[in-house]
Amino acid sequence: MRLDKYICRCTELSRSDAKKRLKQGAVKVNDEVVKDPGHQVYEETHVTLDDRTLSFAAARYIMLYKPQDCICSNVDELYPSVLHLLEIDRAFDLHIAGRLDADTTGLVLITDDGQWSHKITSPKKACHKRYRVQLSRPIREDAAELFAEGVQLQNEKNLTRPATLEVLSEQEVLLTISEGKYHQVKRMFAAIGNRVVGLHREQIGDIELDPELNMGDWRYLTEEEVQSI
């Protein structure tokens, strides 16, 4: 982890304030003054600020039930960030592991553990995500077979990875995918001549959206949930 980020995690300092203190020579790493904000430190590294030992803050892992009309971003744009829903200190130091569109509801995982987040978002890790999908017209009979083989998305070179489709009714299905291309679920159904009119993420890896949460609510993940990723 970068030294300036480490200082922010251990104190109430902003990134800019941490850099100022570094420039002033107030920070020591293993008893040596370090002024480089990009210097790499680890949980076991001994870091002091004004000769006071900094204690590494434990990483945070959060499950949030995302409502519509908010975005999975650290910056407010047309819609507000989901991070406003978190009533915790320094919520905007966190990041979203696997984003959802503004009009999509459901499970969002939020953390400040970059390695853990990478296991969810990296295409190489093939972390599965399950969506409940409402469609504008009845699902075609061969849709499950087509998705299992992979479909061609517009402006994409390769087929999608094999996906699992479970038909609940003519116009409601469960779709499980292991990648996260731009608007992928909507584009997959468009590729077979249908249109998504409702989209809700139920599961990421082995972590399922807690049925006790109401839309807009959140809770910390259990240790078992964290370790499942």
PDB file of N, CA, C and O in Angstrom, residues 149-181:
ATOM      1  N   GLU A 149     -23.507 -21.365 -24.666  1.00  0.00           N
ATOM      2  CA  GLU A 149     -22.490 -21.396 -25.712  1.00  0.00           C
ATOM      3  C   GLU A 149     -21.744 -20.076 -25.821  1.00  0.00           C
ATOM      4  O   GLU A 149     -20.605 -20.022 -26.304  1.00  0.00           O
ATOM      5  N   GLY A 150     -22.380 -18.990 -25.370  1.00  0.00           N
ATOM      6  CA  GLY A 150     -21.808 -17.648 -25.524  1.00  0.00           C
ATOM      7  C   GLY A 150     -22.467 -16.932 -26.679  1.00  0.00           C
ATOM      8  O   GLY A 150     -22.740 -17.535 -27.725  1.00  0.00           O
ATOM      9  N   VAL A 151     -22.764 -15.666 -26.501  1.00  0.00           N
ATOM     10  CA  VAL A 151     -23.419 -14.890 -27.552  1.00  0.00           C
ATOM     11  C   VAL A 151     -22.505 -13.741 -27.986  1.00  0.00           C
ATOM     12  O   VAL A 151     -21.616 -13.310 -27.254  1.00  0.00           O
ATOM     13  N   GLN A 152     -22.758 -13.251 -29.176  1.00  0.00           N
ATOM     14  CA  GLN A 152     -21.967 -12.156 -29.722  1.00  0.00           C
ATOM     15  C   GLN A 152     -22.606 -10.825 -29.383  1.00  0.00           C
ATOM     16  O   GLN A 152     -23.725 -10.535 -29.781  1.00  0.00           O
ATOM     17  N   LEU A 153     -21.904 -10.005 -28.607  1.00  0.00           N
ATOM     18  CA  LEU A 153     -22.393  -8.682 -28.266  1.00  0.00           C
ATOM     19  C   LEU A 153     -21.928  -7.674 -29.304  1.00  0.00           C
ATOM     20  O   LEU A 153     -20.851  -7.811 -29.880  1.00  0.00           O
ATOM     21  N   GLN A 154     -22.739  -6.671 -29.511  1.00  0.00           N
ATOM     22  CA  GLN A 154     -22.376  -5.632 -30.467  1.00  0.00           C
ATOM     23  C   GLN A 154     -21.077  -4.948 -30.036  1.00  0.00           C
ATOM     24  O   GLN A 154     -20.877  -4.635 -28.872  1.00  0.00           O
ATOM     25  N   ASN A 155     -20.203  -4.745 -31.003  1.00  0.00           N
ATOM     26  CA  ASN A 155     -18.908  -4.078 -30.805  1.00  0.00           C
ATOM     27  C   ASN A 155     -17.950  -4.870 -29.927  1.00  0.00           C
ATOM     28  O   ASN A 155     -17.006  -4.299 -29.362  1.00  0.00           O
ATOM     29  N   GLU A 156     -18.175  -6.170 -29.792  1.00  0.00           N
ATOM     30  CA  GLU A 156     -17.251  -7.033 -29.056  1.00  0.00           C
ATOM     31  C   GLU A 156     -16.628  -8.042 -30.014  1.00  0.00           C
ATOM     32  O   GLU A 156     -17.292  -8.552 -30.922  1.00  0.00           O
ATOM     33  N   LYS A 157     -15.351  -8.330 -29.805  1.00  0.00           N
ATOM     34  CA  LYS A 157     -14.633  -9.243 -30.691  1.00  0.00           C
ATOM     35  C   LYS A 157     -14.970 -10.702 -30.390  1.00  0.00           C
ATOM     36  O   LYS A 157     -15.140 -11.516 -31.301  1.00  0.00           O
ATOM     37  N   ASN A 158     -15.066 -11.042 -29.098  1.00  0.00           N
ATOM     38  CA  ASN A 158     -15.268 -12.431 -28.694  1.00  0.00           C
ATOM     39  C   ASN A 158     -16.674 -12.662 -28.149  1.00  0.00           C
ATOM     40  O   ASN A 158     -17.355 -11.725 -27.724  1.00  0.00           O
ATOM     41  N   LEU A 159     -17.087 -13.928 -28.148  1.00  0.00           N
ATOM     42  CA  LEU A 159     -18.362 -14.297 -27.542  1.00  0.00           C
ATOM     43  C   LEU A 159     -18.287 -14.103 -26.026  1.00  0.00           C
ATOM     44  O   LEU A 159     -17.203 -14.110 -25.434  1.00  0.00           O
ATOM     45  N   THR A 160     -19.429 -13.955 -25.403  1.00  0.00           N
ATOM     46  CA  THR A 160     -19.457 -13.920 -23.940  1.00  0.00           C
ATOM     47  C   THR A 160     -19.060 -15.288 -23.394  1.00  0.00           C
ATOM     48  O   THR A 160     -19.168 -16.311 -24.071  1.00  0.00           O
ATOM     49  N   ARG A 161     -18.590 -15.299 -22.161  1.00  0.00           N
ATOM     50  CA  ARG A 161     -18.292 -16.573 -21.515  1.00  0.00           C
ATOM     51  C   ARG A 161     -19.591 -17.337 -21.276  1.00  0.00           C
ATOM     52  O   ARG A 161     -20.660 -16.736 -21.174  1.00  0.00           O
ATOM     53  N   PRO A 162     -19.504 -18.664 -21.163  1.00  0.00           N
ATOM     54  CA  PRO A 162     -20.717 -19.446 -20.894  1.00  0.00           C
ATOM     55  C   PRO A 162     -21.464 -18.916 -19.668  1.00  0.00           C
ATOM     56  O   PRO A 162     -20.854 -18.625 -18.638  1.00  0.00           O
ATOM     57  N   ALA A 163     -22.769 -18.778 -19.795  1.00  0.00           N
ATOM     58  CA  ALA A 163     -23.616 -18.271 -18.720  1.00  0.00           C
ATOM     59  C   ALA A 163     -24.760 -19.253 -18.482  1.00  0.00           C
ATOM     60  O   ALA A 163     -25.138 -20.017 -19.377  1.00  0.00           O
ATOM     61  N   THR A 164     -25.307 -19.211 -17.272  1.00  0.00           N
ATOM     62  CA  THR A 164     -26.388 -20.119 -16.891  1.00  0.00           C
ATOM     63  C   THR A 164     -27.696 -19.350 -16.800  1.00  0.00           C
ATOM     64  O   THR A 164     -27.778 -18.324 -16.119  1.00  0.00           O
ATOM     65  N   LEU A 165     -28.717 -19.863 -17.477  1.00  0.00           N
ATOM     66  CA  LEU A 165     -30.039 -19.222 -17.480  1.00  0.00           C
ATOM     67  C   LEU A 165     -31.064 -20.164 -16.881  1.00  0.00           C
ATOM     68  O   LEU A 165     -31.179 -21.316 -17.291  1.00  0.00           O
ATOM     69  N   GLU A 166     -31.800 -19.671 -15.886  1.00  0.00           N
ATOM     70  CA  GLU A 166     -32.908 -20.426 -15.286  1.00  0.00           C
ATOM     71  C   GLU A 166     -34.197 -19.659 -15.545  1.00  0.00           C
ATOM     72  O   GLU A 166     -34.330 -18.507 -15.127  1.00  0.00           O
ATOM     73  N   VAL A 167     -35.134 -20.290 -16.224  1.00  0.00           N
ATOM     74  CA  VAL A 167     -36.387 -19.638 -16.573  1.00  0.00           C
ATOM     75  C   VAL A 167     -37.380 -19.788 -15.425  1.00  0.00           C
ATOM     76  O   VAL A 167     -37.717 -20.897 -15.019  1.00  0.00           O
ATOM     77  N   LEU A 168     -37.846 -18.661 -14.895  1.00  0.00           N
ATOM     78  CA  LEU A 168     -38.829 -18.671 -13.811  1.00  0.00           C
ATOM     79  C   LEU A 168     -40.249 -18.541 -14.356  1.00  0.00           C
ATOM     80  O   LEU A 168     -41.184 -19.109 -13.810  1.00  0.00           O
ATOM     81  N   SER A 169     -40.390 -17.753 -15.395  1.00  0.00           N
ATOM     82  CA  SER A 169     -41.666 -17.585 -16.085  1.00  0.00           C
ATOM     83  C   SER A 169     -41.339 -17.090 -17.481  1.00  0.00           C
ATOM     84  O   SER A 169     -40.164 -16.901 -17.828  1.00  0.00           O
ATOM     85  N   GLU A 170     -42.349 -16.838 -18.288  1.00  0.00           N
ATOM     86  CA  GLU A 170     -42.106 -16.415 -19.667  1.00  0.00           C
ATOM     87  C   GLU A 170     -41.260 -15.154 -19.751  1.00  0.00           C
ATOM     88  O   GLU A 170     -40.468 -14.991 -20.682  1.00  0.00           O
ATOM     89  N   GLN A 171     -41.421 -14.260 -18.764  1.00  0.00           N
ATOM     90  CA  GLN A 171     -40.726 -12.983 -18.838  1.00  0.00           C
ATOM     91  C   GLN A 171     -39.885 -12.668 -17.607  1.00  0.00           C
ATOM     92  O   GLN A 171     -39.509 -11.525 -17.379  1.00  0.00           O
ATOM     93  N   GLU A 172     -39.558 -13.701 -16.830  1.00  0.00           N
ATOM     94  CA  GLU A 172     -38.659 -13.524 -15.689  1.00  0.00           C
ATOM     95  C   GLU A 172     -37.681 -14.688 -15.628  1.00  0.00           C
ATOM     96  O   GLU A 172     -38.079 -15.855 -15.677  1.00  0.00           O
ATOM     97  N   VAL A 173     -36.379 -14.358 -15.516  1.00  0.00           N
ATOM     98  CA  VAL A 173     -35.340 -15.383 -15.515  1.00  0.00           C
ATOM     99  C   VAL A 173     -34.267 -15.035 -14.490  1.00  0.00           C
ATOM    100  O   VAL A 173     -34.174 -13.896 -14.023  1.00  0.00           O
ATOM    101  N   LEU A 174     -33.453 -16.037 -14.144  1.00  0.00           N
ATOM    102  CA  LEU A 174     -32.236 -15.829 -13.377  1.00  0.00           C
ATOM    103  C   LEU A 174     -31.058 -16.073 -14.310  1.00  0.00           C
ATOM    104  O   LEU A 174     -31.000 -17.095 -14.986  1.00  0.00           O
ATOM    105  N   LEU A 175     -30.141 -15.136 -14.360  1.00  0.00           N
ATOM    106  CA  LEU A 175     -28.968 -15.267 -15.215  1.00  0.00           C
ATOM    107  C   LEU A 175     -27.716 -15.163 -14.355  1.00  0.00           C
ATOM    108  O   LEU A 175     -27.561 -14.230 -13.572  1.00  0.00           O
ATOM    109  N   THR A 176     -26.811 -16.146 -14.513  1.00  0.00           N
ATOM    110  CA  THR A 176     -25.542 -16.144 -13.795  1.00  0.00           C
ATOM    111  C   THR A 176     -24.412 -16.009 -14.805  1.00  0.00           C
ATOM    112  O   THR A 176     -24.284 -16.820 -15.723  1.00  0.00           O
ATOM    113  N   ILE A 177     -23.599 -14.956 -14.623  1.00  0.00           N
ATOM    114  CA  ILE A 177     -22.480 -14.698 -15.522  1.00  0.00           C
ATOM    115  C   ILE A 177     -21.183 -14.634 -14.707  1.00  0.00           C
ATOM    116  O   ILE A 177     -21.214 -14.484 -13.493  1.00  0.00           O
ATOM    117  N   SER A 178     -20.051 -14.751 -15.395  1.00  0.00           N
ATOM    118  CA  SER A 178     -18.752 -14.756 -14.705  1.00  0.00           C
ATOM    119  C   SER A 178     -17.822 -13.678 -15.238  1.00  0.00           C
ATOM    120  O   SER A 178     -16.611 -13.775 -15.105  1.00  0.00           O
ATOM    121  N   GLU A 179     -18.400 -12.660 -15.860  1.00  0.00           N
ATOM    122  CA  GLU A 179     -17.616 -11.521 -16.345  1.00  0.00           C
ATOM    123  C   GLU A 179     -18.455 -10.267 -16.159  1.00  0.00           C
ATOM    124  O   GLU A 179     -19.591 -10.342 -15.722  1.00  0.00           O
ATOM    125  N   GLY A 180     -17.887  -9.125 -16.469  1.00  0.00           N
ATOM    126  CA  GLY A 180     -18.612  -7.890 -16.196  1.00  0.00           C
ATOM    127  C   GLY A 180     -18.406  -6.848 -17.271  1.00  0.00           C
ATOM    128  O   GLY A 180     -17.950  -5.737 -16.994  1.00  0.00           O
ATOM    129  N   LYS A 181     -18.757  -7.187 -18.498  1.00  0.00           N
ATOM    130  CA  LYS A 181     -18.649  -6.224 -19.587  1.00  0.00           C
ATOM    131  C   LYS A 181     -19.673  -5.104 -19.396  1.00  0.00           C
ATOM    132  O   LYS A 181     -20.655  -5.263 -18.688  1.00  0.00           O
TER     133      LYS A 181
END
